[in-house]
mmCIF file of C-alpha atoms in Angstrom:
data_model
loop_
_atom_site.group_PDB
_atom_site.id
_atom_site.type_symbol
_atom_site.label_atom_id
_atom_site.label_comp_id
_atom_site.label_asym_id
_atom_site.label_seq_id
_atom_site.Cartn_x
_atom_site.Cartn_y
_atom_site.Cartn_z
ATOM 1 C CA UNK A 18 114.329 122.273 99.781
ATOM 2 C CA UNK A 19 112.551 122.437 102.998
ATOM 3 C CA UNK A 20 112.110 125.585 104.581
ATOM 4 C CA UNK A 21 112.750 125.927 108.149
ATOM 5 C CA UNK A 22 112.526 128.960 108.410
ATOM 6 C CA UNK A 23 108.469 129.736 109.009
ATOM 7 C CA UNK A 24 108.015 128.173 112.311
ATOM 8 C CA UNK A 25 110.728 128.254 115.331
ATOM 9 C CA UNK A 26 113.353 126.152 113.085
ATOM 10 C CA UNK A 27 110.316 122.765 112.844
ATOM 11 C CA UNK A 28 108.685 121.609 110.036
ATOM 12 C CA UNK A 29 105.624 119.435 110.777
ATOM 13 C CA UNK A 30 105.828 115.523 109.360
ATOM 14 C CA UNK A 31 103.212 113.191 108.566
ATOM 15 C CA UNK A 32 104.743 109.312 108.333
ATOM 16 C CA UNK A 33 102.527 107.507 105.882
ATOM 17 C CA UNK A 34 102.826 103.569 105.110
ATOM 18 C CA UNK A 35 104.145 103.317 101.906
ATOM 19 C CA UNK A 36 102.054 100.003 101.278
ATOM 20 C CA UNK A 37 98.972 100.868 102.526
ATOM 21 C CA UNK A 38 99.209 104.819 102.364
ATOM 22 C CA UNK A 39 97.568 105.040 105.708
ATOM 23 C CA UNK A 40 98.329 108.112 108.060
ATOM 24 C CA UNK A 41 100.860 106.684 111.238
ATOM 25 C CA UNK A 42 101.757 109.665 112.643
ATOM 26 C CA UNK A 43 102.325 113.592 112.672
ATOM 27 C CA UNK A 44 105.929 114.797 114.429
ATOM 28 C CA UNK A 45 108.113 117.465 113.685
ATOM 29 C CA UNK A 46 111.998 117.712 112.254
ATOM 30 C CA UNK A 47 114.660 120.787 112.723
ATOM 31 C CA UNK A 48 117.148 120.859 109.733
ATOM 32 C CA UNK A 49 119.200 118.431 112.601
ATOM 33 C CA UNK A 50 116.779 115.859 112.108
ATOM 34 C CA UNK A 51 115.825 115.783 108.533
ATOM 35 C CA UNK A 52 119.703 115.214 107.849
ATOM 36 C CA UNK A 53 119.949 112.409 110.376
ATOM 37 C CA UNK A 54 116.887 111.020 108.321
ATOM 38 C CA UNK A 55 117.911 111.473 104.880
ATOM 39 C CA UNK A 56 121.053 110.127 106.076
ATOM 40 C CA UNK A 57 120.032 107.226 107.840
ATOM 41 C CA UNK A 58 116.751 106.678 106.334
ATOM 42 C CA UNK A 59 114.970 105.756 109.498
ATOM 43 C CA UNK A 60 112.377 108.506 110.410
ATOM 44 C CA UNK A 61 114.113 110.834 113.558
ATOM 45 C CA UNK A 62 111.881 113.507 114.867
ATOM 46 C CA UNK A 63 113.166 116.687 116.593
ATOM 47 C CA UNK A 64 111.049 115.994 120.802
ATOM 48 C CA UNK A 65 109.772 119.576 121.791
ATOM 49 C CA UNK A 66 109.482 117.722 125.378
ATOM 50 C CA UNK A 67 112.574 116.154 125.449
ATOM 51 C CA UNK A 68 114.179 119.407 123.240
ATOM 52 C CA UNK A 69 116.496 116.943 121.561
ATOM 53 C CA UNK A 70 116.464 114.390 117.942
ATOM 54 C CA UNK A 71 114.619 111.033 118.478
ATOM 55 C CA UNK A 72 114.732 108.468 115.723
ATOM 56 C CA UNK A 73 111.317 106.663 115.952
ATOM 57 C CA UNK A 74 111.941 103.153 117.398
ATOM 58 C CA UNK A 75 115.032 103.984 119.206
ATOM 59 C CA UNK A 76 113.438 101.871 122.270
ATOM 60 C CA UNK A 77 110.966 99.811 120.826
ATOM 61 C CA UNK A 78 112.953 98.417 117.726
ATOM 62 C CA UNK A 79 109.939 99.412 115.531
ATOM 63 C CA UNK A 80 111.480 101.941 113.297
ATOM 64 C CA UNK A 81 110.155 103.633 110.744
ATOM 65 C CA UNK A 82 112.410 103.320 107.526
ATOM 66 C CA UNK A 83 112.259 106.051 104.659
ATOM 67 C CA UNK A 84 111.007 104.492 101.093
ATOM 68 C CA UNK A 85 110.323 108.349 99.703
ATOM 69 C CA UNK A 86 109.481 111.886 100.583
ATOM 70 C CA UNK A 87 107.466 114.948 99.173
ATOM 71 C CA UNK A 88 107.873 118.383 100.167
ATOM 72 C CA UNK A 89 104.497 120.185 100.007
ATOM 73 C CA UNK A 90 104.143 123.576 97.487
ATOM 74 C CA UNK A 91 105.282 125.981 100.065
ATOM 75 C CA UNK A 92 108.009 123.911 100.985
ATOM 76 C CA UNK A 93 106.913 124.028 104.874
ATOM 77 C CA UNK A 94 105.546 120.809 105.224
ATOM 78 C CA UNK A 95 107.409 116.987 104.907
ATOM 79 C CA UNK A 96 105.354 113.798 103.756
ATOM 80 C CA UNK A 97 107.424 110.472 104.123
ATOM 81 C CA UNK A 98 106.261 107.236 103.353
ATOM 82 C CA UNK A 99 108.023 104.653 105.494
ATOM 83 C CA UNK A 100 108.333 100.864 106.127
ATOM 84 C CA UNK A 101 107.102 100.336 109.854
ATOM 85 C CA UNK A 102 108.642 97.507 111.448
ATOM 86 C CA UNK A 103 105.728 97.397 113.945
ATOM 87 C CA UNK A 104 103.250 99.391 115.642
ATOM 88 C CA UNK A 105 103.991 103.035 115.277
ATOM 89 C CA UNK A 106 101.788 104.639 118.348
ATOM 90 C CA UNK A 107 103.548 104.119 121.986
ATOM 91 C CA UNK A 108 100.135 102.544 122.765
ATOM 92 C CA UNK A 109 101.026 99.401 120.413
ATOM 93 C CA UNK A 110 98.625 100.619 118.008
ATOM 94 C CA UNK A 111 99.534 100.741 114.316
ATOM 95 C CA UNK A 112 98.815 104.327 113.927
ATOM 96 C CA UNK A 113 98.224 107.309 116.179
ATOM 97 C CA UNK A 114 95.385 108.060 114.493
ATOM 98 C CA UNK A 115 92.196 105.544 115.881
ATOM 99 C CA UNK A 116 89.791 104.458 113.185
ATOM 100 C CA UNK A 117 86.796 102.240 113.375
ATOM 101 C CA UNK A 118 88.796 99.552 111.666
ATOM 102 C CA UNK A 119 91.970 98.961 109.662
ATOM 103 C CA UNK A 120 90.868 99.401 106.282
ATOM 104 C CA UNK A 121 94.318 98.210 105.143
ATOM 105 C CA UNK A 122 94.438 95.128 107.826
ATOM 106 C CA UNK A 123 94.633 92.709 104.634
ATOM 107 C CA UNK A 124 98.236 94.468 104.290
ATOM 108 C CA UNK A 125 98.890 93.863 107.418
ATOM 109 C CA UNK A 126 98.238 89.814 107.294
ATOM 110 C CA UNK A 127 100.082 89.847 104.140
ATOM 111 C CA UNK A 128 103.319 91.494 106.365
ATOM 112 C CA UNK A 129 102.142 89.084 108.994
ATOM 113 C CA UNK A 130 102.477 85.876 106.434
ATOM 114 C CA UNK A 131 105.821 87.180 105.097
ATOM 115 C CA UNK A 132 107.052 87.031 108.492
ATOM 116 C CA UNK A 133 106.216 83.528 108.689
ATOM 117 C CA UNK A 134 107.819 82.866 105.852
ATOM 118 C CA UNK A 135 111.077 84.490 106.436
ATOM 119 C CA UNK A 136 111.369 83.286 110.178
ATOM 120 C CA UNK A 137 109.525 79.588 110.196
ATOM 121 C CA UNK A 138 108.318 78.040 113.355
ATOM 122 C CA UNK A 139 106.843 74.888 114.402
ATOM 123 C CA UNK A 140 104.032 76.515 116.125
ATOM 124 C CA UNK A 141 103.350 78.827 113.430
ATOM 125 C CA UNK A 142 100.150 77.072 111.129
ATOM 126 C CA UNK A 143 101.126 79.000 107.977
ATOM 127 C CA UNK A 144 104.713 77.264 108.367
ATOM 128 C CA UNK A 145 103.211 73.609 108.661
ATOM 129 C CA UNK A 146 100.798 74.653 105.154
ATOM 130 C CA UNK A 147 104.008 75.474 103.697
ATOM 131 C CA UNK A 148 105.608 72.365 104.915
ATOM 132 C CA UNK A 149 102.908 70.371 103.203
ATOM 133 C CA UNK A 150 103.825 72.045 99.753
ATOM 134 C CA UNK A 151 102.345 73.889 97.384
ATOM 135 C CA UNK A 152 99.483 71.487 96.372
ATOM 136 C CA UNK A 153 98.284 71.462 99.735
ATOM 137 C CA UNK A 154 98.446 74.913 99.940
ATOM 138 C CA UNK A 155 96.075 75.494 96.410
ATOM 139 C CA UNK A 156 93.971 72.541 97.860
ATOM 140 C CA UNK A 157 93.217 74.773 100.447
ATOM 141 C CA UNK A 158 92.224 77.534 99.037
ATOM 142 C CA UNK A 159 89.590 75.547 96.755
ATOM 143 C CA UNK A 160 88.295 74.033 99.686
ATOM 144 C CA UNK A 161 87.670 77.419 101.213
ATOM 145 C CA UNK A 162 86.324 78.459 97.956
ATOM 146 C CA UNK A 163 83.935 75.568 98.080
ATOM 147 C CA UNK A 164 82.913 76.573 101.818
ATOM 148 C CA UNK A 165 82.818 80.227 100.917
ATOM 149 C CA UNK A 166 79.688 79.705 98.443
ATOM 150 C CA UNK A 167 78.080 76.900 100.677
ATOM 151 C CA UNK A 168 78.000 79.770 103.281
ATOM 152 C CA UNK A 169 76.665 82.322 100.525
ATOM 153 C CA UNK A 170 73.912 79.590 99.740
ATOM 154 C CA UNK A 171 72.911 78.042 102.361
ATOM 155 C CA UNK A 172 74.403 79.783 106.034
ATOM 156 C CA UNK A 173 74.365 82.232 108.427
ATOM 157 C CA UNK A 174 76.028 86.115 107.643
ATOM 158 C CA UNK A 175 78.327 85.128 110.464
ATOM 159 C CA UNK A 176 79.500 81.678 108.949
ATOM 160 C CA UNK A 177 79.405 83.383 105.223
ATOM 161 C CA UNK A 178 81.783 85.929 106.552
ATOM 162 C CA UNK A 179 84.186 83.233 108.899
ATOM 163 C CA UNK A 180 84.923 81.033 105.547
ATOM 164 C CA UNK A 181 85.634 84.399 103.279
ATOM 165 C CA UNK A 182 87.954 85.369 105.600
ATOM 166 C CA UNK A 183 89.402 82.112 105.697
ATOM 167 C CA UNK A 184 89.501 82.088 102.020
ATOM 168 C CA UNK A 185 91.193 85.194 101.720
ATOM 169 C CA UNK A 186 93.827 84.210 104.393
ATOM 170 C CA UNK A 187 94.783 81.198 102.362
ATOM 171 C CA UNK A 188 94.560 82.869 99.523
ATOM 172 C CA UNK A 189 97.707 85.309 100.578
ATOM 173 C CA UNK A 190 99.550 82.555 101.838
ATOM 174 C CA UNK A 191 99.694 80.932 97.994
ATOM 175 C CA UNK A 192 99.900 84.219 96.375
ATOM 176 C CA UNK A 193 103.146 84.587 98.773
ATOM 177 C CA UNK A 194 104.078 80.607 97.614
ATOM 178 C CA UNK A 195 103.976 81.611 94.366
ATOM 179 C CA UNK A 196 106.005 85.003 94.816
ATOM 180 C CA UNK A 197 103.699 87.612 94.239
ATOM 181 C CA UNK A 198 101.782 89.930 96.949
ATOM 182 C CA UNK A 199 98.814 91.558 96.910
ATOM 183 C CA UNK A 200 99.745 94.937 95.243
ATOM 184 C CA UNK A 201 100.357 92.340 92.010
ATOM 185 C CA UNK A 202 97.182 91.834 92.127
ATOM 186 C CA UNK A 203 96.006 95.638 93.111
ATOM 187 C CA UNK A 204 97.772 96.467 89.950
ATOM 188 C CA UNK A 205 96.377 93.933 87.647
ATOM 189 C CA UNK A 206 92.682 94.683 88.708
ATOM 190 C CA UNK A 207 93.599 98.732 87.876
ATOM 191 C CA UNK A 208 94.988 97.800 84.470
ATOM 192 C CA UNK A 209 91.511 95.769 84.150
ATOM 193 C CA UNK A 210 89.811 98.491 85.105
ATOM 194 C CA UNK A 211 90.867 101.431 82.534
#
């Protein structure tokens, strides 16, 4: 049971992805807010400059929604692992927190491909691979394959790294053809791996 108790009534809150486990943000709750959240399960915040609850995404649509929580040892502290459903800083940014790079962006394409899958459009290219079926789909990622060691061979760093990236794009789009993500495969390298 969190214990409110220690500083003015808040508890600080760090938001984590659950996918990618990468820090979003820090915010803090009142006992208001962490009941609004557990019942809800969207993330809602307690504002010290606004002095009232905000659920995150309350304007922008991109909510944060609960998949667990942890309560540290002293029972002062809240970890939550949410489900963004877009960028979490108010900059557009996917964290608060800047990094060089997004170590997890590959999670982020894979999001980005599902979306494409679940809401088709013409002008979308992953929606016309689909179109083409499955063969064309696993065609393509051979063909990148091919190009991917032509570039180790024979090209530049640049080129090597353009057709791996393209490789590993297509790649996600079959893997999400054939139903399974990315964390399947996470999982099945582990298991090699012990």
């Amino acid at each position: 049971m969190l214990d409110f108790s220690k500083s003015d009534g808040l508890v600080p809150v760090i938001v984590q992805d659950t996918q990618t486990l990468e820090v979003l943000m820090l915010g803090y709750m009142n006992e208001e807010a962490w009941q609004k959240t557990q019942a809800e399960r969207k993330v809602t915040f307690f504002s010290r400059s606004k002095n009232r609850l905000w659920t995150k995404g309350e304007e922008s649509g991109n909510f944060l929604h609960v998949i667990s929580y942890h309560i540290d040892c002293d029972q002062d502290t809240l970890l939550i692992k949410a489900r963004p459903d877009g960028p979490t800083c108010h900059t557009g940014s996917r964290s608060c927190f800047k990094t060089q790079y997004d170590q997890n962006f590959l999670f982020e394409l894979e999001r980005i491909v599902n979306n494409r899958f679940e809401d088709p459009s013409d002008e979308s290219y992953v929606n016309r691979l689909r179109s083409r079926g499955i063969n064309k789909i696993a065609q393509k990622v051979g063909e990148e394959a091919v190009e991917t060691v032509i570039a180790a061979l024979t090209e530049t760093d640049k080129e090597f790294i353009d057709e791996t990236s393209d490789l590993l794009f297509h790649l996600i789009v079959l893997l999400r053809e054939k139903g399974f993500s990315l964390e399947t495969i996470a999982k099945n390298l582990e298991s090699r791996h012990q």
